[in-house]
Short mmCIF file of C-alpha atoms and ligand atoms in Angstrom, two decimals:
data_model
loop_
_atom_site.label_atom_id
_atom_site.label_comp_id
_atom_site.label_asym_id
_atom_site.label_seq_id
_atom_site.Cartn_x
_atom_site.Cartn_y
_atom_site.Cartn_z
CA MET R 1 149.59 56.53 -235.49
CA GLU R 2 149.06 52.78 -235.31
CA LYS R 3 145.90 53.20 -233.14
CA VAL R 4 144.08 55.03 -235.93
CA SER R 5 144.76 52.35 -238.22
CA VAL R 6 143.72 50.11 -236.21
CA GLU R 7 139.88 51.84 -235.72
CA SER R 8 139.97 52.63 -239.90
CA ARG R 9 139.65 48.23 -239.83
CA GLY R 10 137.03 45.85 -238.78
CA TYR R 11 134.21 48.54 -238.40
CA PHE R 12 131.23 47.56 -240.06
CA GLY R 13 129.25 50.91 -240.05
CA GLU R 14 129.59 52.32 -235.44
CA PHE R 15 130.43 47.93 -234.98
CA GLY R 16 133.00 46.00 -234.60
CA GLY R 17 136.60 47.27 -233.71
CA SER R 18 139.04 46.31 -231.38
CA PHE R 19 138.86 47.32 -227.82
CA ILE R 20 141.68 45.88 -225.68
CA PRO R 21 144.26 46.34 -223.79
CA ASP R 22 147.54 47.75 -226.23
CA GLU R 23 149.50 44.02 -225.63
CA LEU R 24 146.88 41.62 -226.69
CA GLN R 25 146.42 44.87 -229.55
CA LYS R 26 149.55 43.66 -230.29
CA VAL R 27 148.51 40.05 -230.58
CA MET R 28 145.91 41.34 -232.83
CA ASN R 29 147.60 43.06 -235.51
CA GLN R 30 150.18 40.04 -235.76
CA LEU R 31 147.17 37.95 -236.21
CA GLU R 32 145.67 40.03 -238.52
CA GLU R 33 148.46 40.78 -240.72
CA GLN R 34 148.82 37.06 -241.49
CA PHE R 35 145.20 36.65 -242.10
CA LEU R 36 145.52 39.10 -244.50
CA LYS R 37 148.69 37.23 -246.02
CA TYR R 38 147.40 33.67 -246.57
CA LYS R 39 143.56 34.22 -246.51
CA ASP R 40 144.12 35.22 -250.60
CA ASP R 41 147.12 32.46 -251.27
CA PRO R 42 146.38 30.01 -253.49
CA GLU R 43 148.16 27.34 -252.04
CA PHE R 44 146.98 27.96 -248.47
CA ILE R 45 142.83 28.73 -250.28
CA ASP R 46 143.97 24.90 -252.34
CA GLU R 47 145.01 23.25 -248.26
CA PHE R 48 141.82 24.95 -246.54
CA LYS R 49 139.43 23.55 -249.95
CA TYR R 50 141.43 19.31 -249.30
CA TYR R 51 140.16 19.71 -245.87
CA LEU R 52 136.86 20.75 -246.24
CA LYS R 53 137.19 18.52 -248.57
CA GLU R 54 138.70 15.01 -247.37
CA TYR R 55 137.95 15.76 -243.87
CA VAL R 56 134.84 17.56 -243.15
CA GLY R 57 132.89 16.21 -245.86
CA ARG R 58 132.09 18.95 -248.27
CA GLU R 59 130.67 19.76 -250.26
CA ASN R 60 127.26 18.80 -248.66
CA PRO R 61 123.67 18.74 -249.85
CA LEU R 62 121.10 20.92 -249.98
CA THR R 63 118.61 18.97 -249.60
CA PHE R 64 115.09 19.84 -250.70
CA ALA R 65 112.63 18.57 -248.11
CA ALA R 66 109.25 18.18 -250.32
CA ASN R 67 107.37 16.73 -246.90
CA LEU R 68 108.35 19.82 -245.15
CA THR R 69 107.25 22.32 -247.99
CA LYS R 70 103.87 20.11 -248.21
CA GLN R 71 103.29 20.32 -244.53
CA SER R 72 104.36 24.13 -244.51
CA GLY R 73 102.18 25.33 -247.89
CA GLY R 74 103.46 27.67 -249.65
CA ALA R 75 107.34 27.71 -250.73
CA LYS R 76 110.03 25.46 -251.52
CA ILE R 77 111.84 24.58 -248.42
CA TYR R 78 115.57 23.73 -249.07
CA LEU R 79 117.92 22.74 -246.61
CA LYS R 80 121.94 23.42 -246.39
CA ARG R 81 123.25 20.43 -244.92
CA GLU R 82 125.92 21.68 -242.23
CA ASP R 83 124.28 19.22 -239.75
CA LEU R 84 126.46 15.57 -242.81
CA ASN R 85 129.24 17.54 -241.85
CA HIS R 86 132.16 16.04 -239.67
CA THR R 87 131.79 16.11 -236.18
CA GLY R 88 127.82 17.34 -237.13
CA ALA R 89 127.53 21.61 -237.37
CA HIS R 90 128.94 23.75 -238.35
CA LYS R 91 131.55 24.89 -236.83
CA ILE R 92 134.12 22.71 -237.95
CA ASN R 93 135.01 24.92 -241.05
CA ASN R 94 135.93 27.76 -239.23
CA ALA R 95 137.92 25.56 -237.36
CA ILE R 96 139.60 24.09 -239.55
CA GLY R 97 141.09 27.44 -240.73
CA GLN R 98 142.04 28.54 -237.89
CA ILE R 99 144.42 25.87 -237.48
CA LEU R 100 145.61 26.74 -240.82
CA LEU R 101 146.39 29.80 -240.33
CA ALA R 102 148.20 28.72 -237.18
CA LYS R 103 150.29 26.70 -238.72
CA ARG R 104 151.62 28.85 -241.51
CA MET R 105 152.22 31.16 -238.71
CA GLY R 106 154.55 28.51 -237.24
CA ILE R 107 152.33 28.06 -233.56
CA THR R 108 151.65 24.81 -232.11
CA ARG R 109 150.03 25.64 -229.06
CA ILE R 110 146.39 25.98 -229.58
CA ILE R 111 143.90 27.89 -226.69
CA ALA R 112 139.91 27.72 -227.43
CA GLU R 113 137.40 28.96 -224.69
CA THR R 114 134.13 27.06 -225.42
CA GLY R 115 130.24 26.99 -223.09
CA ALA R 116 127.46 23.84 -223.71
CA GLY R 117 131.20 22.56 -225.30
CA GLN R 118 129.79 22.09 -229.00
CA HIS R 119 133.25 24.61 -229.62
CA GLY R 120 136.14 23.32 -227.66
CA VAL R 121 135.35 19.79 -229.64
CA ALA R 122 135.50 21.17 -232.90
CA ALA R 123 138.32 23.45 -232.15
CA ALA R 124 140.28 19.76 -229.52
CA THR R 125 138.94 17.57 -233.05
CA ALA R 126 140.60 20.06 -235.41
CA CYS R 127 143.33 19.94 -233.13
CA ALA R 128 144.11 16.37 -232.20
CA MET R 129 144.01 16.06 -237.09
CA PHE R 130 146.82 18.64 -236.94
CA GLY R 131 148.41 17.16 -234.26
CA MET R 132 148.70 20.79 -232.50
CA GLU R 133 148.59 21.22 -228.99
CA CYS R 134 144.91 21.72 -227.47
CA ILE R 135 144.00 23.41 -224.16
CA ILE R 136 140.44 24.82 -223.94
CA TYR R 137 139.31 26.96 -221.17
CA MET R 138 135.70 26.50 -219.92
CA GLY R 139 133.43 27.98 -216.43
CA LYS R 140 133.01 25.24 -213.67
CA LEU R 141 129.79 24.99 -213.73
CA ASP R 142 129.57 23.98 -217.41
CA THR R 143 132.08 21.44 -217.19
CA GLU R 144 130.28 19.39 -214.49
CA ARG R 145 126.85 19.69 -216.92
CA GLN R 146 128.81 19.51 -219.74
CA ALA R 147 130.53 16.30 -218.13
CA LEU R 148 130.48 14.56 -221.49
CA ASN R 149 131.82 16.86 -224.05
CA VAL R 150 134.18 16.81 -221.39
CA PHE R 151 135.86 13.77 -221.93
CA ARG R 152 135.34 14.40 -225.39
CA MET R 153 137.30 16.82 -225.01
CA GLU R 154 139.89 14.68 -223.38
CA LEU R 155 139.36 12.01 -225.87
CA LEU R 156 140.75 13.99 -228.59
CA GLY R 157 143.83 14.80 -226.32
CA ALA R 158 142.67 17.86 -225.71
CA LYS R 159 143.18 19.82 -221.76
CA VAL R 160 140.08 21.11 -220.74
CA ILE R 161 140.48 23.57 -217.36
CA PRO R 162 137.61 24.18 -215.75
CA VAL R 163 137.72 28.45 -214.37
CA GLU R 164 136.33 28.81 -211.37
CA LYS R 165 136.14 32.61 -211.03
CA GLY R 166 133.29 34.74 -211.22
CA GLN R 167 130.73 32.35 -211.97
CA GLY R 168 132.84 29.48 -213.45
CA ARG R 169 130.00 30.13 -216.92
CA LEU R 170 131.35 31.78 -220.55
CA LYS R 171 132.46 35.05 -220.05
CA ASP R 172 135.19 33.91 -216.88
CA ALA R 173 136.60 31.17 -219.40
CA VAL R 174 136.92 33.92 -222.42
CA ASP R 175 139.00 36.21 -220.28
CA GLU R 176 141.21 33.13 -218.54
CA ALA R 177 141.73 32.66 -222.45
CA LEU R 178 142.49 36.42 -223.18
CA GLY R 179 144.78 36.23 -220.49
CA ASP R 180 146.76 32.35 -221.36
CA LEU R 181 147.06 34.48 -224.47
CA VAL R 182 149.08 38.14 -223.64
CA GLN R 183 151.44 35.02 -221.39
CA ASN R 184 152.34 32.87 -224.51
CA TYR R 185 151.53 34.75 -227.99
CA GLN R 186 154.67 33.85 -229.02
CA ASN R 187 154.02 30.27 -229.66
CA THR R 188 150.05 30.18 -228.82
CA PHE R 189 147.13 31.07 -230.48
CA TYR R 190 143.55 31.49 -229.98
CA LEU R 191 141.09 29.79 -231.76
CA LEU R 192 137.52 31.97 -231.51
CA GLY R 193 134.31 29.95 -232.02
CA SER R 194 132.28 33.25 -233.15
CA ALA R 195 131.80 35.91 -235.81
CA VAL R 196 133.00 37.75 -232.39
CA GLY R 197 135.11 38.72 -230.59
CA PRO R 198 137.64 41.87 -231.76
CA HIS R 199 139.62 42.65 -234.65
CA PRO R 200 140.19 40.42 -237.43
CA TYR R 201 138.09 37.98 -235.39
CA PRO R 202 135.02 38.63 -236.80
CA THR R 203 136.00 39.06 -240.16
CA MET R 204 138.31 35.63 -240.28
CA VAL R 205 135.15 33.79 -238.79
CA LYS R 206 132.49 34.75 -241.41
CA HIS R 207 136.14 34.38 -244.30
CA PHE R 208 135.99 30.67 -243.29
CA GLN R 209 132.27 30.56 -242.78
CA ALA R 210 131.74 31.77 -246.26
CA ILE R 211 131.60 28.20 -247.82
CA ILE R 212 129.07 27.99 -247.29
CA SER R 213 126.34 30.77 -249.33
CA GLU R 214 129.25 29.82 -251.88
CA GLU R 215 128.06 26.46 -252.53
CA SER R 216 124.79 27.15 -251.81
CA LYS R 217 124.28 29.97 -254.45
CA ARG R 218 125.78 27.52 -257.19
CA GLN R 219 123.55 24.46 -255.77
CA ILE R 220 119.67 26.85 -255.63
CA LEU R 221 120.97 27.98 -259.06
CA GLU R 222 121.36 24.78 -260.51
CA LYS R 223 118.53 23.29 -259.45
CA GLU R 224 116.79 25.96 -259.41
CA GLY R 225 117.96 28.40 -262.46
CA LYS R 226 117.40 31.47 -260.21
CA LEU R 227 118.04 32.48 -256.58
CA PRO R 228 116.17 31.90 -253.09
CA ALA R 229 113.38 34.26 -252.10
CA ALA R 230 115.17 34.59 -249.12
CA VAL R 231 117.81 32.82 -246.98
CA ILE R 232 117.74 31.60 -242.88
CA ALA R 233 119.89 30.92 -240.35
CA CYS R 234 120.26 30.81 -236.26
CA THR R 235 121.71 33.68 -234.98
CA GLY R 236 123.61 32.85 -231.70
CA GLY R 237 127.60 35.15 -231.94
CA GLY R 238 126.39 35.18 -235.46
CA SER R 239 128.65 32.43 -237.39
CA ASN R 240 126.73 30.23 -239.19
CA ALA R 241 124.28 32.89 -240.47
CA ILE R 242 127.09 35.13 -241.73
CA GLY R 243 128.07 32.17 -243.66
CA ALA R 244 125.03 30.99 -245.36
CA PHE R 245 124.46 35.47 -246.25
CA ALA R 246 127.79 35.89 -247.33
CA HIS R 247 127.70 34.81 -251.16
CA TYR R 248 123.73 37.08 -251.26
CA ILE R 249 124.50 40.08 -249.26
CA GLU R 250 125.51 42.19 -252.25
CA GLU R 251 122.58 39.78 -254.39
CA LYS R 252 119.21 42.82 -252.84
CA ASN R 253 116.36 40.74 -253.92
CA VAL R 254 116.85 38.06 -251.92
CA ARG R 255 116.08 38.72 -248.01
CA LEU R 256 118.54 38.46 -245.02
CA ILE R 257 116.93 36.66 -242.36
CA GLY R 258 118.43 35.61 -238.81
CA VAL R 259 116.67 33.53 -236.40
CA GLU R 260 116.77 34.53 -232.22
CA PRO R 261 115.68 32.69 -229.30
CA LYS R 262 113.05 35.02 -227.79
CA GLU R 263 115.06 34.44 -224.49
CA ALA R 264 118.43 35.62 -225.79
CA ALA R 265 117.28 38.59 -228.87
CA THR R 266 120.35 40.34 -229.14
CA LEU R 267 119.50 41.33 -232.42
CA THR R 268 115.79 42.26 -231.80
CA GLU R 269 116.19 43.77 -228.49
CA GLY R 270 119.37 44.73 -227.82
CA VAL R 271 121.22 48.49 -227.26
CA PRO R 272 124.87 49.31 -229.16
CA ALA R 273 128.10 49.14 -226.45
CA VAL R 274 130.55 47.21 -225.67
CA ILE R 275 131.02 43.39 -224.29
CA HIS R 276 134.57 41.61 -224.80
CA GLY R 277 136.22 43.20 -226.88
CA PHE R 278 134.00 44.70 -229.78
CA LYS R 279 130.69 47.32 -230.17
CA CYS R 280 126.84 45.17 -230.94
CA LEU R 281 123.86 45.32 -230.18
CA THR R 282 123.91 43.13 -226.71
CA LEU R 283 121.42 42.64 -224.10
CA LEU R 284 121.76 44.45 -220.43
CA ASP R 285 120.60 44.96 -218.02
CA GLU R 286 119.76 47.93 -215.68
CA LYS R 287 123.51 48.27 -214.12
CA GLY R 288 124.71 48.04 -217.54
CA GLU R 289 126.65 44.32 -217.62
CA PRO R 290 125.83 41.92 -220.08
CA GLN R 291 122.54 40.18 -219.11
CA PRO R 292 122.07 37.09 -218.67
CA THR R 293 120.07 34.72 -221.21
CA TYR R 294 117.83 31.16 -220.91
CA SER R 295 117.57 29.60 -224.70
CA ILE R 296 116.78 25.93 -224.58
CA ALA R 297 119.53 26.30 -227.20
CA ALA R 298 122.98 26.47 -225.61
CA GLY R 299 124.99 27.71 -229.04
CA LEU R 300 122.11 30.68 -228.64
CA ASP R 301 122.55 31.09 -225.55
CA TYR R 302 125.26 35.01 -225.75
CA PRO R 303 124.23 38.50 -224.84
CA GLY R 304 126.26 39.74 -227.31
CA VAL R 305 126.26 39.04 -231.31
CA GLY R 306 128.86 39.46 -234.24
CA PRO R 307 129.29 43.16 -235.53
CA GLU R 308 128.33 42.38 -239.07
CA HIS R 309 124.90 41.72 -237.55
CA SER R 310 124.98 44.66 -235.20
CA TYR R 311 125.34 46.18 -238.62
CA LEU R 312 123.05 44.63 -240.94
CA LYS R 313 120.13 45.01 -239.14
CA THR R 314 120.60 48.83 -238.09
CA SER R 315 121.34 49.39 -241.72
CA GLY R 316 117.72 47.26 -242.77
CA ARG R 317 119.86 45.15 -245.02
CA ALA R 318 118.88 41.53 -242.87
CA GLU R 319 115.95 42.16 -240.96
CA TYR R 320 116.00 39.77 -237.22
CA VAL R 321 112.97 37.97 -236.39
CA THR R 322 112.42 35.64 -232.99
CA VAL R 323 110.51 32.36 -231.78
CA THR R 324 109.54 30.62 -228.62
CA GLY R 325 111.54 27.84 -227.15
CA GLN R 326 107.97 25.99 -228.07
CA GLU R 327 108.66 26.69 -231.32
CA ALA R 328 111.76 25.53 -232.03
CA LEU R 329 111.09 22.44 -229.71
CA GLU R 330 107.96 22.04 -232.14
CA ALA R 331 109.89 23.08 -235.16
CA PHE R 332 112.84 20.11 -233.66
CA LEU R 333 109.56 17.30 -233.61
CA VAL R 334 108.09 18.34 -237.12
CA LEU R 335 111.35 18.36 -239.01
CA SER R 336 111.98 14.79 -237.50
CA LYS R 337 108.74 13.76 -238.01
CA THR R 338 108.29 14.57 -241.78
CA GLU R 339 112.30 14.73 -242.72
CA GLY R 340 113.88 11.43 -240.84
CA ILE R 341 116.46 14.83 -239.19
CA ILE R 342 116.94 15.64 -236.15
CA PRO R 343 117.79 19.19 -236.24
CA ALA R 344 120.01 20.98 -232.88
CA LEU R 345 117.61 22.71 -230.87
CA GLU R 346 119.53 25.62 -232.71
CA SER R 347 118.81 25.62 -236.52
CA SER R 348 115.09 24.07 -235.63
CA HIS R 349 115.01 27.82 -234.26
CA ALA R 350 115.49 28.73 -238.11
CA VAL R 351 113.56 25.65 -240.01
CA ALA R 352 110.55 27.56 -237.28
CA TYR R 353 110.31 30.34 -238.33
CA ALA R 354 111.12 27.94 -242.35
CA MET R 355 107.65 27.14 -241.72
CA LYS R 356 106.15 29.84 -240.90
CA LEU R 357 106.99 32.24 -243.56
CA ALA R 358 106.86 29.60 -246.55
CA ALA R 359 102.94 29.38 -245.67
CA GLU R 360 103.59 33.07 -246.87
CA LEU R 361 104.86 33.00 -249.67
CA PRO R 362 103.27 31.43 -253.02
CA PRO R 363 104.82 27.76 -254.61
CA GLU R 364 106.91 29.43 -256.87
CA ASP R 365 108.95 31.37 -254.13
CA VAL R 366 111.94 29.07 -252.68
CA LEU R 367 113.47 29.80 -249.08
CA ILE R 368 116.26 28.18 -248.24
CA VAL R 369 117.30 27.31 -244.60
CA ASN R 370 120.68 27.07 -242.49
CA LEU R 371 120.78 23.35 -240.65
CA SER R 372 122.92 24.74 -239.05
CA GLY R 373 123.79 21.27 -237.01
CA ARG R 374 122.57 17.58 -236.03
CA GLY R 375 120.19 17.02 -233.27
CA ASP R 376 121.73 14.34 -231.18
CA LYS R 377 123.27 16.49 -228.66
CA ASP R 378 119.78 17.72 -227.81
CA VAL R 379 117.94 14.24 -227.71
CA GLU R 380 118.20 13.68 -224.17
CA GLN R 381 117.26 17.10 -223.48
CA VAL R 382 113.96 16.98 -225.74
CA PHE R 383 113.71 13.36 -223.64
CA ASN R 384 113.51 15.29 -220.17
CA MET R 385 111.88 18.42 -221.62
CA LEU R 386 109.05 16.56 -223.11
CA LYS R 387 108.81 14.03 -220.07
CA ASN R 388 107.66 17.01 -217.48
C1 PLP K 1 127.34 26.98 -231.94
C2 PLP K 1 126.63 26.89 -232.77
C3 PLP K 1 125.23 28.15 -233.52
C4 PLP K 1 125.12 28.71 -232.94
O1 PLP K 1 126.87 29.16 -233.01
P1 PLP K 1 126.67 30.78 -234.53
O2 PLP K 1 128.21 31.12 -234.21
O3 PLP K 1 125.47 32.36 -234.25
O4 PLP K 1 126.94 29.89 -235.50
C5 PLP K 1 124.21 27.39 -233.79
N1 PLP K 1 124.22 26.37 -234.20
C6 PLP K 1 124.74 25.03 -234.38
C7 PLP K 1 124.60 23.28 -233.68
C8 PLP K 1 125.47 25.77 -232.92
O5 PLP K 1 126.57 24.58 -232.65
#
């Protein structure tokens, strides 16, 4: 009986769902129940909006990039400024939302996984703010490459546990976190960082990130009196993109464009498969294992992608394109120089494609680019790339 009801939820066409052991399924069912209970609760919504305003600093601007528009020629380019959020990216929106849900559930122990450290920092920040215990699982290799982010999480009061199993990478950290959750679910909440994983995570993460398009739609109507021709966002797991798309999905005249690194083109080249407990388009090697990817943007370096993007792609509602690391690097330099905004390397992928598309469209059209984060974290890497 339970199996049937679970399978009818959390699917986007054939994608999504929940492919996990029974003991973990029980925890997911409980989480779904609590999420559904609170997501439309006026007090919960007020509390979420309160922290988005007073702590994250929303609403953030929708900035007309006049110089970039002039340089590209064609359509007007607007930037949705997630880079101006506290901690410098969109991830904090979701971290605050999930922590507030944990608080309602009476849970005070938070666990999370992190690869490059960006989600770990957002989770540790939110935990510090709400006085929660925070445990971050991170592959041993990643803790060595991202020593400064480990220290940042520790400053925020989190305990970072290096995972030596497997290859000491993100996947191994996810496995450890799930193991912890199964052991300790009664007092533990798993704060997941992107629109991936078993149901209800993709739906829940979209719900909390949808604030991006809720704001941008209001803002573009105020500024231009019409909807954009296209909304453009980079896609790693897909959380900033799904948040940037959410309020436009029903607006059939608005093109939705996800931009992937050519080096991790999950949606463009992937095939349907189950990874990490859900079904999505994914890059597999000859043995059918998730294929290692090598994007210059750590946040886009994931062989899978959210199930809703997989569905938006196969149903034709959204388009997914690729840009190379080199093109993203050029866009990073152009935006810095023309607008005085240093973008994250992830966001630079979206900027690179927007510049190309703007040039093909008439000046009456407007584009919204979701600037998912700021590039301070990437300055040293770009320095090293340019030196060589
Ligand atoms: C983590 C990250 C991404 C990629 O994650 P999504 O879930 O695809 O949004 C993109 N941009 C920035 C700045 C990030 O930190």
